[in-house]
mmCIF file of C-alpha atoms in Angstrom:
data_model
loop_
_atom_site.group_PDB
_atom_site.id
_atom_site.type_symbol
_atom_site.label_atom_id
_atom_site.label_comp_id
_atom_site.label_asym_id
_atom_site.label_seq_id
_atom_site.Cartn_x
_atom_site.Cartn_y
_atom_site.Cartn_z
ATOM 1 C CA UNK A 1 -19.533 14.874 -43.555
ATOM 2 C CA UNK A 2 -17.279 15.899 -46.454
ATOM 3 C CA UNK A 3 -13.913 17.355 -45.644
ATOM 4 C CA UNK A 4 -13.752 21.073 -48.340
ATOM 5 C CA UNK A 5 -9.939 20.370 -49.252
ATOM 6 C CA UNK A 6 -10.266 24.044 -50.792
ATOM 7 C CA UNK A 7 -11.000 25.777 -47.493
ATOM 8 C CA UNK A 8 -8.073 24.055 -45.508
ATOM 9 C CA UNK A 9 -5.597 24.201 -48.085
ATOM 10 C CA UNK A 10 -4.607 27.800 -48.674
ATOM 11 C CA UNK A 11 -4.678 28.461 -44.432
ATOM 12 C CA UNK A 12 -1.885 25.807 -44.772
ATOM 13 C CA UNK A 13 0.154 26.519 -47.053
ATOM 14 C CA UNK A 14 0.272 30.609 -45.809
ATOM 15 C CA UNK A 15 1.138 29.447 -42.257
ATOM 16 C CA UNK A 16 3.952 27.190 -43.627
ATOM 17 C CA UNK A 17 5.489 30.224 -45.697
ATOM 18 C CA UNK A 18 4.901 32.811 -42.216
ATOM 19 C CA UNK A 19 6.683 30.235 -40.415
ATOM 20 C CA UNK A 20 9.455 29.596 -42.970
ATOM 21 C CA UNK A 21 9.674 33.575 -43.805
ATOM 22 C CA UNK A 22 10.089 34.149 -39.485
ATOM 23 C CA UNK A 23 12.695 31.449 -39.312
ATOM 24 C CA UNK A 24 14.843 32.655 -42.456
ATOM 25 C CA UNK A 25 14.724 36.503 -40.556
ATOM 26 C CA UNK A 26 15.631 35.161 -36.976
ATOM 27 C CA UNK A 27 18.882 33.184 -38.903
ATOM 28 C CA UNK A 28 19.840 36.134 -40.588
ATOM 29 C CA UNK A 29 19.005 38.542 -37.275
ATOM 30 C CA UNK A 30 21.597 35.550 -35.366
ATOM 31 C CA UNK A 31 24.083 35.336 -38.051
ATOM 32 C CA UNK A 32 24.375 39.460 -37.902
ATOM 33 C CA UNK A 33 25.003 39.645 -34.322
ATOM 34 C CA UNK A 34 27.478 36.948 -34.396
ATOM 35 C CA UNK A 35 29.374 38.724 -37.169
ATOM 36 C CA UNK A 36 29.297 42.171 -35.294
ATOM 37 C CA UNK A 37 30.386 40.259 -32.318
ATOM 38 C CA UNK A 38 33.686 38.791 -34.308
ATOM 39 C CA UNK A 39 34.238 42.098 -35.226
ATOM 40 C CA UNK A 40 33.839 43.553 -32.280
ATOM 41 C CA UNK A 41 35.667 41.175 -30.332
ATOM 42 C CA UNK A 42 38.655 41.175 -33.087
ATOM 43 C CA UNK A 43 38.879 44.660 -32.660
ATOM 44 C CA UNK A 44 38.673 45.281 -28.757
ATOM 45 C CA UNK A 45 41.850 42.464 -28.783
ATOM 46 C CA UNK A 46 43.671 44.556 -31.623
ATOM 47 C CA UNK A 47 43.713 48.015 -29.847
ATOM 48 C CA UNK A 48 44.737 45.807 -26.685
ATOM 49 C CA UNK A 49 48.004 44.564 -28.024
ATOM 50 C CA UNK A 50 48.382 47.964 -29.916
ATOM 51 C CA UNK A 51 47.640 50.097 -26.385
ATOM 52 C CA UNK A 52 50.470 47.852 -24.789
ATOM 53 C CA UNK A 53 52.712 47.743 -27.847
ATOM 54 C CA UNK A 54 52.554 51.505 -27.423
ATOM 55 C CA UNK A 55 53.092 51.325 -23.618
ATOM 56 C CA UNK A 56 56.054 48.762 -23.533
ATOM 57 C CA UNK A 57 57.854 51.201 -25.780
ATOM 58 C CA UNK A 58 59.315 53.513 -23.036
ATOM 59 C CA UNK A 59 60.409 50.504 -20.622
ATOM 60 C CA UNK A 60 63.550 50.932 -18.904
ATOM 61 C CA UNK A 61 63.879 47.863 -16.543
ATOM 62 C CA UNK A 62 61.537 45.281 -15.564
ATOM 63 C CA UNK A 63 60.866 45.266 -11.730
ATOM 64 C CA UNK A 64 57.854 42.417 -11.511
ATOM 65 C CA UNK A 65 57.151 39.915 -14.171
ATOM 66 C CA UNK A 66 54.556 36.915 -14.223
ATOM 67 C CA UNK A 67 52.347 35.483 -17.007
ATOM 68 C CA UNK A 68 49.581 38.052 -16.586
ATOM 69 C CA UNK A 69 51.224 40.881 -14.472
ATOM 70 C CA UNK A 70 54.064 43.451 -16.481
ATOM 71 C CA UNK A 71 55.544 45.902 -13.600
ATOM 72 C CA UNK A 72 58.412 48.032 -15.176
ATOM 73 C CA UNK A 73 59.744 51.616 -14.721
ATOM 74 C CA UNK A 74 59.770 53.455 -17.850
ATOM 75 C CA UNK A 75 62.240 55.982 -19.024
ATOM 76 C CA UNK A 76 59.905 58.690 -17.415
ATOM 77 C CA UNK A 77 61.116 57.422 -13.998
ATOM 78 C CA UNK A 78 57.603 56.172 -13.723
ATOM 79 C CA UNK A 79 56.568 52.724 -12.314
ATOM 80 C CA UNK A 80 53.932 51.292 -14.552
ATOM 81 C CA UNK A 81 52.197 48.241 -13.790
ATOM 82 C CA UNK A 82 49.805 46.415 -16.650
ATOM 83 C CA UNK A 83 47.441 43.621 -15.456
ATOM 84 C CA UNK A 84 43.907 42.169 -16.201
ATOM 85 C CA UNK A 85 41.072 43.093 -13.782
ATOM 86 C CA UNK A 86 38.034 41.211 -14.287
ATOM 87 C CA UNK A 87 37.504 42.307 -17.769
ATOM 88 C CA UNK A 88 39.461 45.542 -17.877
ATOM 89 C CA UNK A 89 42.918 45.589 -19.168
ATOM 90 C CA UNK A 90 44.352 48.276 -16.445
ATOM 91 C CA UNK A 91 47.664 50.433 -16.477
ATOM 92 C CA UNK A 92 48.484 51.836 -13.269
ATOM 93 C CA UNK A 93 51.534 54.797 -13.170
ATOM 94 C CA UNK A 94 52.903 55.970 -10.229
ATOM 95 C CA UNK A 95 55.652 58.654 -10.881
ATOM 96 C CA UNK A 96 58.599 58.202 -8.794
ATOM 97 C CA UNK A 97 58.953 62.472 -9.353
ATOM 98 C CA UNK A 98 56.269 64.070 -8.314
ATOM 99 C CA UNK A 99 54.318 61.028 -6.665
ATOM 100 C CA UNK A 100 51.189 61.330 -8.613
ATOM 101 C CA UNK A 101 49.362 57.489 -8.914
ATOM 102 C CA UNK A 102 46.628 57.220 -11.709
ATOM 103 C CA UNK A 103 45.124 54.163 -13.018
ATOM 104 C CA UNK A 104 43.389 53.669 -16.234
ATOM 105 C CA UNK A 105 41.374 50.629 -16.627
ATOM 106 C CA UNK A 106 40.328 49.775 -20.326
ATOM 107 C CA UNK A 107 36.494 48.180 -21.009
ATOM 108 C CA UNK A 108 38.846 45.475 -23.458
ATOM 109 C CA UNK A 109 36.649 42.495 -22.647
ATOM 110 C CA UNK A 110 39.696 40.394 -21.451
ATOM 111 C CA UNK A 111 39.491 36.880 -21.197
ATOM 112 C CA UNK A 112 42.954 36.253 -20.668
ATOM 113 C CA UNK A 113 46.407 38.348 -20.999
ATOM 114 C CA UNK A 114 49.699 36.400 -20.979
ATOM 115 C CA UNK A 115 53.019 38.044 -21.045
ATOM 116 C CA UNK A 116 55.870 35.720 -22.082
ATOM 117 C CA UNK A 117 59.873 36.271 -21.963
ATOM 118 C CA UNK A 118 61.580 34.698 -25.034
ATOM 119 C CA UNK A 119 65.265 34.894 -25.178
ATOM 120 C CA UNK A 120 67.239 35.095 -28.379
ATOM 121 C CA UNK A 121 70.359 35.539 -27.205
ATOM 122 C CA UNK A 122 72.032 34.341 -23.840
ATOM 123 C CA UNK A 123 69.854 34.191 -20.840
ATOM 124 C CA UNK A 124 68.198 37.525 -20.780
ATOM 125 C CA UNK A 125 64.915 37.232 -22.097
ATOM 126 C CA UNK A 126 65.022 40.278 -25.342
ATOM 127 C CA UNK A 127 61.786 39.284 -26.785
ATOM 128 C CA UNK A 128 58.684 40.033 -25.166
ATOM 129 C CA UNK A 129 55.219 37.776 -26.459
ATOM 130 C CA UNK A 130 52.017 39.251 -25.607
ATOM 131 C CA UNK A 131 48.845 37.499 -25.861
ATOM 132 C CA UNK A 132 45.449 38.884 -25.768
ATOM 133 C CA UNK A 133 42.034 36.895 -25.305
ATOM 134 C CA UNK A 134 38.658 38.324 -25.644
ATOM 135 C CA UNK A 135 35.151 37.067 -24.916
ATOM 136 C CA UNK A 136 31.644 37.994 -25.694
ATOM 137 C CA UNK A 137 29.426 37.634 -22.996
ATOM 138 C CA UNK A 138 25.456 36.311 -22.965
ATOM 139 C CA UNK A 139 23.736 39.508 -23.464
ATOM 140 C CA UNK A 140 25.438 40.285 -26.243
ATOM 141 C CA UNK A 141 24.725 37.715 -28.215
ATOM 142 C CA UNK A 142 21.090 36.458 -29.740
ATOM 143 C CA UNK A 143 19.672 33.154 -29.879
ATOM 144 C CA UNK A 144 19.463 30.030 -27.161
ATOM 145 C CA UNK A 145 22.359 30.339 -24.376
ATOM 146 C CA UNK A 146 24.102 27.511 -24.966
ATOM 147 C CA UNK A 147 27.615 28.672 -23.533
ATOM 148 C CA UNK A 148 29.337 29.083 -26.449
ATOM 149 C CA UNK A 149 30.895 32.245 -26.324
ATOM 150 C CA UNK A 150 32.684 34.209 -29.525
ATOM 151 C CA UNK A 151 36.256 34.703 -28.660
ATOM 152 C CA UNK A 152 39.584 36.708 -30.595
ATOM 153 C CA UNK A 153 42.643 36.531 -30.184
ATOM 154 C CA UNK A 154 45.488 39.214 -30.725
ATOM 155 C CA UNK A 155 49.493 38.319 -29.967
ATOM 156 C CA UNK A 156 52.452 40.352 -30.488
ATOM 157 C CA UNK A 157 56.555 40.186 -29.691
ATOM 158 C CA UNK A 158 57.816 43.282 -28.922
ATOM 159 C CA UNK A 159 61.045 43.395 -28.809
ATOM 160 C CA UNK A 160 63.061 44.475 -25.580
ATOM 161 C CA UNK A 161 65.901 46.967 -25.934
ATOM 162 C CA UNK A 162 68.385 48.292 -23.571
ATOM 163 C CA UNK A 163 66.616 46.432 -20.224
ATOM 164 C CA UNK A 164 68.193 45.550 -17.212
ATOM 165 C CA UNK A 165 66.418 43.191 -14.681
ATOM 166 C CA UNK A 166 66.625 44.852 -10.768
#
């Protein structure tokens, strides 16, 4: 029985080019997610250190301070408190005035938020270092799981005038 090299060759040859024209499109469907997803996560970490940039500005005197919790009362005579929750970056007021609470809790994708005192001059810490970590999670990305996440970061000194510790 003679083998028709004409029949089987041009079947070949097509399903090599579908599977090499499939493979090219999902590498350029992966590589567009993951550069949406740097984007994405570059950005939600930008507005984050912005959004407390903006906050910090009417601090009066610090009340609470750890590496991931800010508590301070602002010149407002309001007691704002900033803090990571799960993935939220959340601001909490409470006005000392009229007693009104209100929490807003930002969808910032946190990974991690660090606040860290630097001092410039004597022992009062006048420099305040913010650092901002965000994450992708699974869903949003394309492609075999294999843990490795896409992650920004965002950092910023703001610089502390006029504060008293209590």
């Amino acid at each position: 029985m003679a083998v028709q090299m004409d029949l089987i060759v041009p079947p070949a040859i097509m399903g090599f080019i579908i599977i090499l024209v499939f493979s090219v499109n999902s590498f350029i469907l992966e590589t567009s997610v993951d550069n949406r997803l740097i984007y994405e996560m570059q950005n939600f970490a930008d507005v984050s250190v912005v959004l407390l940039q903006d906050e910090l500005r009417s601090l009066k005197s610090i009340e609470e301070f750890t590496d991931s919790t800010l508590r301070f009362t602002s010149t407002d005579e309001e007691t704002i408190s900033i803090y990571r929750e799960g993935r939220n970056l959340n601001i909490a007021r409470h006005s000392t005035v009229t007693s009104v609470s209100d929490t807003l809790a930002h969808a910032a994708r946190l990974a991690s938020l660090s606040f860290t005192p630097q001092e410039l001059v004597g022992s009062v810490p006048t420099l305040l270092h913010v650092r901002v970590v965000t994450e992708s999670t699974a869903d949003q990305q394309v492609g075999a799981d294999n843990g490795n996440r896409i992650r920004a970061y965002a950092e910023k000194q703001v610089y502390l005038r006029n504060i008293y510790y209590e």
